[in-house]
mmCIF file of C-alpha atoms in Angstrom:
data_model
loop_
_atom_site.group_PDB
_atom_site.id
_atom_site.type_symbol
_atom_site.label_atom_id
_atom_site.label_comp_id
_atom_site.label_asym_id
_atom_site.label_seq_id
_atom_site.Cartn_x
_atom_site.Cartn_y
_atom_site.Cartn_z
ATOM 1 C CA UNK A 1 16.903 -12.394 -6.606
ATOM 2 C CA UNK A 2 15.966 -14.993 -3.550
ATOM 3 C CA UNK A 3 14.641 -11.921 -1.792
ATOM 4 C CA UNK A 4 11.814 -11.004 -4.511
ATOM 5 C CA UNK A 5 10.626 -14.567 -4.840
ATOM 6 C CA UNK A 6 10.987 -15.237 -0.651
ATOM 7 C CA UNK A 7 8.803 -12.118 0.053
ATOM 8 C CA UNK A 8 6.348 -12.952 -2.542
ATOM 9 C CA UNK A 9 6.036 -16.672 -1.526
ATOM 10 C CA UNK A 10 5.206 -15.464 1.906
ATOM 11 C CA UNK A 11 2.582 -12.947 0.881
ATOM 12 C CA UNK A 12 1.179 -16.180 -1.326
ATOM 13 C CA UNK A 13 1.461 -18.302 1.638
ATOM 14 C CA UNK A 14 -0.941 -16.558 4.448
ATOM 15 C CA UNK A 15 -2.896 -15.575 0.821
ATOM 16 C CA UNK A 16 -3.644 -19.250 0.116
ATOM 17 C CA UNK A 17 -4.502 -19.781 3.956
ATOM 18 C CA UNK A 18 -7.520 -17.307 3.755
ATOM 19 C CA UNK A 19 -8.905 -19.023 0.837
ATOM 20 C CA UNK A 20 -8.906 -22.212 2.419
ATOM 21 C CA UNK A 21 -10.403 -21.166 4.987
ATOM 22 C CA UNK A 22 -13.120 -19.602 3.104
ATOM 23 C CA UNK A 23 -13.279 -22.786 0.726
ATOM 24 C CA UNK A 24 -14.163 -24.907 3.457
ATOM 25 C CA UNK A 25 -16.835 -22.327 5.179
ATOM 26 C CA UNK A 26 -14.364 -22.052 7.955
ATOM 27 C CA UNK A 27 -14.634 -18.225 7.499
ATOM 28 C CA UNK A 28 -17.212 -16.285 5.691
ATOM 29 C CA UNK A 29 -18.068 -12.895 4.379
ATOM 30 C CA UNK A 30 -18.511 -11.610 7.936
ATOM 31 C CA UNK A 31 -15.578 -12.241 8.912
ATOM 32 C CA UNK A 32 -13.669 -10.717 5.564
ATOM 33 C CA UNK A 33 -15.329 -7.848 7.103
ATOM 34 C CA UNK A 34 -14.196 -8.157 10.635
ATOM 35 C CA UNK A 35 -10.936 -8.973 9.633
ATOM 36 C CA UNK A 36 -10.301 -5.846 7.908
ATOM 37 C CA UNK A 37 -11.806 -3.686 10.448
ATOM 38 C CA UNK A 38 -9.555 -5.132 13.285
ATOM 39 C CA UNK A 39 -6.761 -4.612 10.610
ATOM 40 C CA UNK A 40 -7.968 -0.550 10.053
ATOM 41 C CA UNK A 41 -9.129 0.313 13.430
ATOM 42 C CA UNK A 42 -6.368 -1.593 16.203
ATOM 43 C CA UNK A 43 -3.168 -3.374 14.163
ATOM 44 C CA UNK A 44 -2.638 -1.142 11.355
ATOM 45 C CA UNK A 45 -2.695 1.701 13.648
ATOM 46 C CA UNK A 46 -0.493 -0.143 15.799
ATOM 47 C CA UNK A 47 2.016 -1.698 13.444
ATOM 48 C CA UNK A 48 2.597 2.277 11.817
ATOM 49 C CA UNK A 49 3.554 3.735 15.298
ATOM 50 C CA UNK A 50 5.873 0.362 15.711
ATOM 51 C CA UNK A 51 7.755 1.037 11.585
ATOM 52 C CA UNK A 52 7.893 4.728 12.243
ATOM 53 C CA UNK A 53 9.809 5.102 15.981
ATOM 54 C CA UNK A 54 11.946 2.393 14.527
ATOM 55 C CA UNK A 55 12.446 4.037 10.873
ATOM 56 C CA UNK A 56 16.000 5.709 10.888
ATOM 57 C CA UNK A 57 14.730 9.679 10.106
ATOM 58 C CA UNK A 58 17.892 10.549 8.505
ATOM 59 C CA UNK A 59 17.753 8.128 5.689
ATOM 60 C CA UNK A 60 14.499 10.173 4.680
ATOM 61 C CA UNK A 61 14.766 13.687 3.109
ATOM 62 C CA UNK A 62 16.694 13.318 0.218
ATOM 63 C CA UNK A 63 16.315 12.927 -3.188
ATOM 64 C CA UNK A 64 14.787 9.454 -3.272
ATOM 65 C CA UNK A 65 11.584 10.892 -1.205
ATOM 66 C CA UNK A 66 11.314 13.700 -3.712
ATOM 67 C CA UNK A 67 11.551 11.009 -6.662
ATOM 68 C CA UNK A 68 8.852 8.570 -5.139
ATOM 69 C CA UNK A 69 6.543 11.976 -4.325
ATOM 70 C CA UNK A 70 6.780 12.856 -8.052
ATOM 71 C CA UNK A 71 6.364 9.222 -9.230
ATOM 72 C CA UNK A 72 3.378 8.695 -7.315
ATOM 73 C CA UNK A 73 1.718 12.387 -7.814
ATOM 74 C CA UNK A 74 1.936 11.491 -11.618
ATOM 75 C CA UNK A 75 1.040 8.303 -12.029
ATOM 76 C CA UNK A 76 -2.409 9.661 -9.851
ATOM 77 C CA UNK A 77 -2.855 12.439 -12.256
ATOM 78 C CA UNK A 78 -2.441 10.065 -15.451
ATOM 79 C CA UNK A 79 -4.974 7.515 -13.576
ATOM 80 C CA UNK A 80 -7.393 10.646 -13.073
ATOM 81 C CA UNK A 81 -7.176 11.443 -16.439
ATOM 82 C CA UNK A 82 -7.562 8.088 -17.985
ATOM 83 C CA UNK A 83 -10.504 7.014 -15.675
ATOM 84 C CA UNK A 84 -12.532 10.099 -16.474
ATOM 85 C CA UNK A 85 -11.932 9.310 -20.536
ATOM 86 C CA UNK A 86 -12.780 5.516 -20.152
ATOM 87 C CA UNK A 87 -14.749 4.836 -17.361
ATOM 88 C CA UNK A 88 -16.554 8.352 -16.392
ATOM 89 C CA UNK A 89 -15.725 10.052 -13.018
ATOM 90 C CA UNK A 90 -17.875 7.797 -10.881
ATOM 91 C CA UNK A 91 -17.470 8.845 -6.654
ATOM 92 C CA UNK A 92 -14.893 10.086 -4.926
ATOM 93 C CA UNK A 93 -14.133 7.297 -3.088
ATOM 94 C CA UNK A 94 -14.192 5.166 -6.450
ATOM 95 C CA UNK A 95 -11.669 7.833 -7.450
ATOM 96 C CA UNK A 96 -9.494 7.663 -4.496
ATOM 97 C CA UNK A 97 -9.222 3.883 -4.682
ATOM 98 C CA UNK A 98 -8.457 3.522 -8.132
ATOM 99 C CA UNK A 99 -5.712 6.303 -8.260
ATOM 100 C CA UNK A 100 -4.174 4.414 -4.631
ATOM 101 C CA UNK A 101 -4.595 0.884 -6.751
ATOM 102 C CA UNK A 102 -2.362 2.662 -9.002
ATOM 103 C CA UNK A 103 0.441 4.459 -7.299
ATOM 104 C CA UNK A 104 -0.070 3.210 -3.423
ATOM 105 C CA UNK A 105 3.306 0.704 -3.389
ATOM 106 C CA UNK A 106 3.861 -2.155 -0.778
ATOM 107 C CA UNK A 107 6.861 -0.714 0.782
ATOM 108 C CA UNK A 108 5.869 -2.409 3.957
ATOM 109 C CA UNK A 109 4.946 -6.077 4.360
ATOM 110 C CA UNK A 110 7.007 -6.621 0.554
ATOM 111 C CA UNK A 111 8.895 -4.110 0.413
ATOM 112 C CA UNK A 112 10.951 -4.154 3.424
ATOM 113 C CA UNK A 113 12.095 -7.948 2.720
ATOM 114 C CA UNK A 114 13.094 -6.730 -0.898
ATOM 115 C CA UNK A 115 14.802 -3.889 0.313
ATOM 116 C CA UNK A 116 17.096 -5.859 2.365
ATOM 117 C CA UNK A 117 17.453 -8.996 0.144
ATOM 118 C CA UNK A 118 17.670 -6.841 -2.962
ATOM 119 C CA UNK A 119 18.749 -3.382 -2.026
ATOM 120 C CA UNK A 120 21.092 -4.752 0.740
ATOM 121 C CA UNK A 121 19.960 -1.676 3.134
ATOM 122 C CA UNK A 122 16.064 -1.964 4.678
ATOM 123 C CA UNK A 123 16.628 2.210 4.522
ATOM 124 C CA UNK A 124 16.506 2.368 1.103
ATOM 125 C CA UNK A 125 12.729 1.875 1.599
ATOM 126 C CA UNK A 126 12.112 4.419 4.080
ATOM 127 C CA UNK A 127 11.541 7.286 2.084
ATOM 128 C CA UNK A 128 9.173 5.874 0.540
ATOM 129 C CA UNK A 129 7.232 4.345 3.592
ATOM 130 C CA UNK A 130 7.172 7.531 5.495
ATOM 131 C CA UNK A 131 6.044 9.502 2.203
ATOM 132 C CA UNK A 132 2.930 7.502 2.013
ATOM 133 C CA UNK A 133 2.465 7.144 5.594
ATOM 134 C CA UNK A 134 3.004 10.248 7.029
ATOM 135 C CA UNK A 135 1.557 12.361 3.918
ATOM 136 C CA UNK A 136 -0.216 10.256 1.128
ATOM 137 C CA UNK A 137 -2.371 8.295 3.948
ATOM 138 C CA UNK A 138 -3.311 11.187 6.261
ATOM 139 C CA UNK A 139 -4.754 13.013 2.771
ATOM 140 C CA UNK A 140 -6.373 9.990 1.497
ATOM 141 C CA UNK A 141 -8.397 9.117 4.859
ATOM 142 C CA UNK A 142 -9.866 12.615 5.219
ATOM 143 C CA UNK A 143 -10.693 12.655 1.399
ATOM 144 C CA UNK A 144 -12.864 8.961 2.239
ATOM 145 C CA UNK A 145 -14.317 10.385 5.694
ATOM 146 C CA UNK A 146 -15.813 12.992 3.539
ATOM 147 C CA UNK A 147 -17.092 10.990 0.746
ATOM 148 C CA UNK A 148 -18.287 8.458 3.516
ATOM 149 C CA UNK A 149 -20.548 11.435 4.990
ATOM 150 C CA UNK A 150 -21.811 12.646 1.554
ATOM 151 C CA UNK A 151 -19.818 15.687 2.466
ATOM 152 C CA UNK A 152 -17.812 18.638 -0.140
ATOM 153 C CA UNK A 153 -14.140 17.855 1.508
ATOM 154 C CA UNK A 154 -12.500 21.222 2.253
ATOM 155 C CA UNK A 155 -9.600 22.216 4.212
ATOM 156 C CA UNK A 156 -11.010 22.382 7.585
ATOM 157 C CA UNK A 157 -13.033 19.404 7.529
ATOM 158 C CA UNK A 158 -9.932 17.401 5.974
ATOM 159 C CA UNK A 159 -7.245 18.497 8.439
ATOM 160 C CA UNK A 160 -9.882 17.571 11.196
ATOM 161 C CA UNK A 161 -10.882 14.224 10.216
ATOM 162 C CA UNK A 162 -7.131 13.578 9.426
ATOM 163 C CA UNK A 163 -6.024 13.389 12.835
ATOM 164 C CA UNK A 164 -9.267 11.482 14.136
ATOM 165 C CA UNK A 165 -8.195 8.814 11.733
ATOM 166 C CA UNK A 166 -6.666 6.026 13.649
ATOM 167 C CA UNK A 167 -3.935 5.292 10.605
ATOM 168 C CA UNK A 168 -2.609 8.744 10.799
ATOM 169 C CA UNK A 169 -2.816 8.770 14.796
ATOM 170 C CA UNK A 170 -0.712 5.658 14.927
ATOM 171 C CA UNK A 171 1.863 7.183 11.998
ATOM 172 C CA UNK A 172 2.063 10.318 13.572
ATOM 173 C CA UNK A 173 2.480 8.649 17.639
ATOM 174 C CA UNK A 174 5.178 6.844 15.935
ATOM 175 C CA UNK A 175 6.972 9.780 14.222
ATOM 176 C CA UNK A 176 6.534 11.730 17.260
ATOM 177 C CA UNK A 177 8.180 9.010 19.529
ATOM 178 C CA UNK A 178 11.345 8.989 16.954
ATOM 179 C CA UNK A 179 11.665 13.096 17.276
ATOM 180 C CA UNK A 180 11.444 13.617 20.939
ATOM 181 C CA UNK A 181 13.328 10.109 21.611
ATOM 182 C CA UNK A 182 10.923 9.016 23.717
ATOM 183 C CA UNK A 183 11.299 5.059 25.242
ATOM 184 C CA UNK A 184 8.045 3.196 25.535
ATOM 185 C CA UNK A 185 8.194 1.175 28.677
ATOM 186 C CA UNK A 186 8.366 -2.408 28.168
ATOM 187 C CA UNK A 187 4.935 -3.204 28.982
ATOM 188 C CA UNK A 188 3.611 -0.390 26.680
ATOM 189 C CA UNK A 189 5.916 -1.409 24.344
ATOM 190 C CA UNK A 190 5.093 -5.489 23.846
ATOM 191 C CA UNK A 191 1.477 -4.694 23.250
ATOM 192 C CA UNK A 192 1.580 -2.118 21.019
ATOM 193 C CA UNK A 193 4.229 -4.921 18.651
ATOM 194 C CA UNK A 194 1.547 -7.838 19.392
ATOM 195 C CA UNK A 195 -1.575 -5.773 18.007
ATOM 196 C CA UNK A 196 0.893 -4.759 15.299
ATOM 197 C CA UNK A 197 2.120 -7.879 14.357
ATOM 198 C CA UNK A 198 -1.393 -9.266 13.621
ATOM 199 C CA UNK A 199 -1.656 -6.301 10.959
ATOM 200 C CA UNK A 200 -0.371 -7.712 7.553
ATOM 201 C CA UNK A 201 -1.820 -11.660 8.154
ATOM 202 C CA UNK A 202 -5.075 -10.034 9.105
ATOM 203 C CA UNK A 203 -5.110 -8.129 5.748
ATOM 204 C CA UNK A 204 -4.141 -11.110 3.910
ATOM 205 C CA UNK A 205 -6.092 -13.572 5.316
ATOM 206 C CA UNK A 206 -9.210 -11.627 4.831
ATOM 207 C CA UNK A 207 -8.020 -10.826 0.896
ATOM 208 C CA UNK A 208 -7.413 -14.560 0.478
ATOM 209 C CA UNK A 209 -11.190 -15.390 1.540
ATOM 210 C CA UNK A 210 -12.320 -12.378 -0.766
ATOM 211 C CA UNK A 211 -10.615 -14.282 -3.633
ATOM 212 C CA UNK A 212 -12.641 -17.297 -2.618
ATOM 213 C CA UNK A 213 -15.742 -15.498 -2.375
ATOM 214 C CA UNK A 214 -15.971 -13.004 -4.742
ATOM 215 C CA UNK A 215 -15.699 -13.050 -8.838
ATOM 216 C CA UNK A 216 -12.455 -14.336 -10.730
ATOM 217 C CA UNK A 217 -9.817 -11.632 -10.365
ATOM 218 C CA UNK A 218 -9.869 -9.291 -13.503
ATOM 219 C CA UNK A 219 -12.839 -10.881 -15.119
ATOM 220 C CA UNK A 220 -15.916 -9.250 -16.623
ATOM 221 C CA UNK A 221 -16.527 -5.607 -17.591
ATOM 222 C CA UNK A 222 -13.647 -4.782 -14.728
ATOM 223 C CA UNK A 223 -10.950 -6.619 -16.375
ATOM 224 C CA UNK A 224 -9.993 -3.395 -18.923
ATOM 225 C CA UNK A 225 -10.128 -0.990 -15.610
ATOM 226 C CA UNK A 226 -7.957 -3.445 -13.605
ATOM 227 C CA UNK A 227 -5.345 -4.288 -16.345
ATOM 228 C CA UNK A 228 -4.879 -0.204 -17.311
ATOM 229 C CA UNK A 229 -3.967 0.308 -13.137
ATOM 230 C CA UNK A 230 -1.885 -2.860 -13.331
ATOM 231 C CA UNK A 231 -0.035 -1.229 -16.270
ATOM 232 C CA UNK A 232 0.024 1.739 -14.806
ATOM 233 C CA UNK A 233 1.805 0.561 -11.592
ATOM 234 C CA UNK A 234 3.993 -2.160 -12.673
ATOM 235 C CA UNK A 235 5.467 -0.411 -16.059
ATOM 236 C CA UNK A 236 4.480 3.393 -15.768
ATOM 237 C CA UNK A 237 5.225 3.596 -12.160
ATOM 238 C CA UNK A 238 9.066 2.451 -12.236
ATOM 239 C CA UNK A 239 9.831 4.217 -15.612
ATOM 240 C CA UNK A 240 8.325 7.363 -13.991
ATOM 241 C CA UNK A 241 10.591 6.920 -11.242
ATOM 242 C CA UNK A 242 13.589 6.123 -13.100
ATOM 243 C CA UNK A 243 13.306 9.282 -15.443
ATOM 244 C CA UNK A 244 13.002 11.498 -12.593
ATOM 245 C CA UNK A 245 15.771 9.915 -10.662
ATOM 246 C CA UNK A 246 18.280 11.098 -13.130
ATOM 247 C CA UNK A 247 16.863 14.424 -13.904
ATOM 248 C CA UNK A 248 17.666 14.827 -10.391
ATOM 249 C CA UNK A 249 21.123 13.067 -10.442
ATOM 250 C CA UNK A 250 20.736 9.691 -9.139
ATOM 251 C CA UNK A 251 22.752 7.468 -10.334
ATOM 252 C CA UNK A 252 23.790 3.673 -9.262
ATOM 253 C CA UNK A 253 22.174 2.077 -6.188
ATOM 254 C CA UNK A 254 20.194 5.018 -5.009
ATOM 255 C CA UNK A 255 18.632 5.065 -8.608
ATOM 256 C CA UNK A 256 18.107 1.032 -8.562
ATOM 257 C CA UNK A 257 16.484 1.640 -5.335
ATOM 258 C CA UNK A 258 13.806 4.017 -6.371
ATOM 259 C CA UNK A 259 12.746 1.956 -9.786
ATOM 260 C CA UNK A 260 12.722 -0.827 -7.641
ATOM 261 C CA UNK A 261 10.583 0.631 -5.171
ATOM 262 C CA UNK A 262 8.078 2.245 -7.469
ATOM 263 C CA UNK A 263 7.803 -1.438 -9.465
ATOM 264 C CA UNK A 264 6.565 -2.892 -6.019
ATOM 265 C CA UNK A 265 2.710 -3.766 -6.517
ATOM 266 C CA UNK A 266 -0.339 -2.237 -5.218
ATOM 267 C CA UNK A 267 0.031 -2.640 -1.112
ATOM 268 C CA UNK A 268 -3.127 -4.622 0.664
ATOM 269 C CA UNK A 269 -3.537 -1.525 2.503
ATOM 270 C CA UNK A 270 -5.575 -0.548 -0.582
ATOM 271 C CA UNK A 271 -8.184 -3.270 0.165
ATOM 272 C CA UNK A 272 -8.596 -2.892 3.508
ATOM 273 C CA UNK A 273 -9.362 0.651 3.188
ATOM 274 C CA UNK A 274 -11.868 -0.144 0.342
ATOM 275 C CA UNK A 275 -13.610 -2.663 2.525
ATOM 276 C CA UNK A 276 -13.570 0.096 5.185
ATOM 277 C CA UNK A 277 -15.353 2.900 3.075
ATOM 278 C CA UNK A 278 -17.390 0.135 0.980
ATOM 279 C CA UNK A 279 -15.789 1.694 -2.612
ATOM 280 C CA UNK A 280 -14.549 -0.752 -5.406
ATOM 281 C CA UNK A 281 -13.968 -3.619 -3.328
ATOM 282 C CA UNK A 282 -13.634 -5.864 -6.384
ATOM 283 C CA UNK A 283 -11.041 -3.606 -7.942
ATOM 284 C CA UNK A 284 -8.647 -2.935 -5.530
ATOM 285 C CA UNK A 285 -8.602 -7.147 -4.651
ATOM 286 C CA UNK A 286 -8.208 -7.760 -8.595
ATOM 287 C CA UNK A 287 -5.469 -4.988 -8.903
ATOM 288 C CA UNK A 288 -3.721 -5.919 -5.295
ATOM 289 C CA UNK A 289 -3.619 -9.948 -6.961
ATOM 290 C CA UNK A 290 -2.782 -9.386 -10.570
ATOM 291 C CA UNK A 291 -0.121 -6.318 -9.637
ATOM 292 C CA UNK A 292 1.427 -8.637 -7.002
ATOM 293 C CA UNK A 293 2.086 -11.419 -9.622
ATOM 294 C CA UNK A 294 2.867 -8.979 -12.598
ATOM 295 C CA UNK A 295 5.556 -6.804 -10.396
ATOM 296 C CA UNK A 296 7.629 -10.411 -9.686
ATOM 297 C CA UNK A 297 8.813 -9.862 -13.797
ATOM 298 C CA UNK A 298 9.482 -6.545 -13.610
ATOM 299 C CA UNK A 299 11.577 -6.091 -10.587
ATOM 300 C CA UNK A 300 13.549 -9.318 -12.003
ATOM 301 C CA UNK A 301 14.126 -7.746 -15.044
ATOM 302 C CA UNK A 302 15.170 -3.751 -13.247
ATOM 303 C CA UNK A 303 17.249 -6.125 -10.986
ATOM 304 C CA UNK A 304 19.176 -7.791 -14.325
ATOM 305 C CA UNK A 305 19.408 -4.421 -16.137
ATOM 306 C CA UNK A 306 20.913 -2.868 -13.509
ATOM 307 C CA UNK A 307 23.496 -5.319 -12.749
ATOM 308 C CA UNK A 308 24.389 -5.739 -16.050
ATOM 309 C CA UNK A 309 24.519 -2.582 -16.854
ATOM 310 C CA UNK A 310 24.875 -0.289 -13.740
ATOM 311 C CA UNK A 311 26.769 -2.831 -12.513
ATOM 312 C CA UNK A 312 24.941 -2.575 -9.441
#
């Protein structure tokens, strides 16, 4: 239980330090901006090829990747279908945000402390991580370069722009280092793990001052559209998961791992990309801040269920 509230305090922490720093005109607007372009283009990049050469491979194809595929592939659809009944279809890239606000989990930054304090085992989270670096991400960017160009995405142009995309470069240099066992040289190495480490407090520095700057989170005509993805990834999400997990024959920690996994709120990765491609801005922030505190509940109460009556 000390690991949910620990990695959420320190999310809240480096949160509250962007807002200051907005509040008192330290930063501005501009540098929101900047922030989440050095984030996109150099740490995140950076930080993905660090997690994925050090991600142990065999912890990944097994039953928990193919239940956090499946969770995430439906809650998408069930976002699609909603949006298109409430809200209209609106872009693609308004599209691609909102279904990512809803099933895109912060198995990273959050979810790695959680896993360990938790789960016990940080490799409880890596099927997870990998799924949504190594396929979810690489899909999503080409799907925004093309809306970003006004273009029809179609196969070509998507597998193209998916490996000119500096997230999937620096997920796939990783993943490519852990295959052929390749050792970075120390002074590769230590600069490649500085630019990374300035990945997650450059995202959530620059959502703190966006909290400061822009509207109240989930306020105004948004608020509906924010709380349905909110619902749908803190309540739909986990119960998704935990359905599938034992149609498939999961049973005590590996199950409490995936529900707890899938009940992780929306990752800040979401923003960062929706600052990038200038689509829903507002609504990824609002879903990232109200998921964040909503998931604290609900991984509390999977945590109690479990160990009262999984006896996990």
């Amino acid at each position: 239980m000390v690991g949910v509230l620990e990695g959420f305090a320190t999310i809240a922490v480096i949160v509250a330090v962007g807002w200051v720093l907005a509040d008192r005109r330290v930063l501005d607007d501009s540098a929101q901006v900047n922030l989440s372009r050095l984030a996109f283009y150099v740490a995140s990049p950076a930080l993905l090829l660090t997690v994925m050469q050090r991600t142990p491979l065999d912890a990944v194809l097994s039953a928990n990747l193919v239940t956090s595929l499946a969770a995430f592939v439906l809650v998408v659809a069930v976002y699609v279908v909603v949006a298109r009944l409430r809200w209209a279809a609106g872009s693609l890239g308004s599209q691609l945000i909102g279904s990512l606000s809803a099933a895109y989990v912060n198995a990273g930054n959050l979810g790695i402390p959680i896993a360990l304090y938790v789960l016990g085992d940080v490799a409880w989270v890596a099927p997870t991580l990998l799924m949504q670096l190594l396929l979810i991400t690489p899909v999503y960017m080409a799907l925004f370069d093309s809306d970003a160009r006004g273009e029809r995405p179609t196969l070509g142009r998507s597998l193209g722009r998916m490996f000119r995309n500096p997230i999937t470069l620096g997920a796939v240099a990783g993943l490519l280092i852990a295959v052929f066992g390749i050792h970075l040289p120390r002074f590769v190495a230590a600069p490649i793990d500085l630019l990374g480490a300035m990945a997650v407090p450059s995202m959530l520095v620059a959502f703190g001052i966006s909290l400061r700057r822009g509207p109240r989170p989930a306020t105004g005509r948004s608020a509906g559209h924010v709380w349905t993805i909110v619902a749908l990834k803190t309540v739909l999400m986990p119960a998704i998961a935990l359905g599938i997990g034992l149609a498939l024959g999961l049973r005590g920690q590996a199950l409490f791992a995936v529900v707890v996994t899938a009940a992780l709120p929306t990752a800040q990765n979401i923003f960062t990309y929706a600052v990038r491609y200038r689509r829903e801005v507002n609504l990824a922030r609002d879903v990232i801040f109200v998921s964040t505190f909503a998931s604290v509940p609900v991984i509390l109460v999977i945590a109690a269920l479990f160990h009262g009556f999984a006896g996990v």
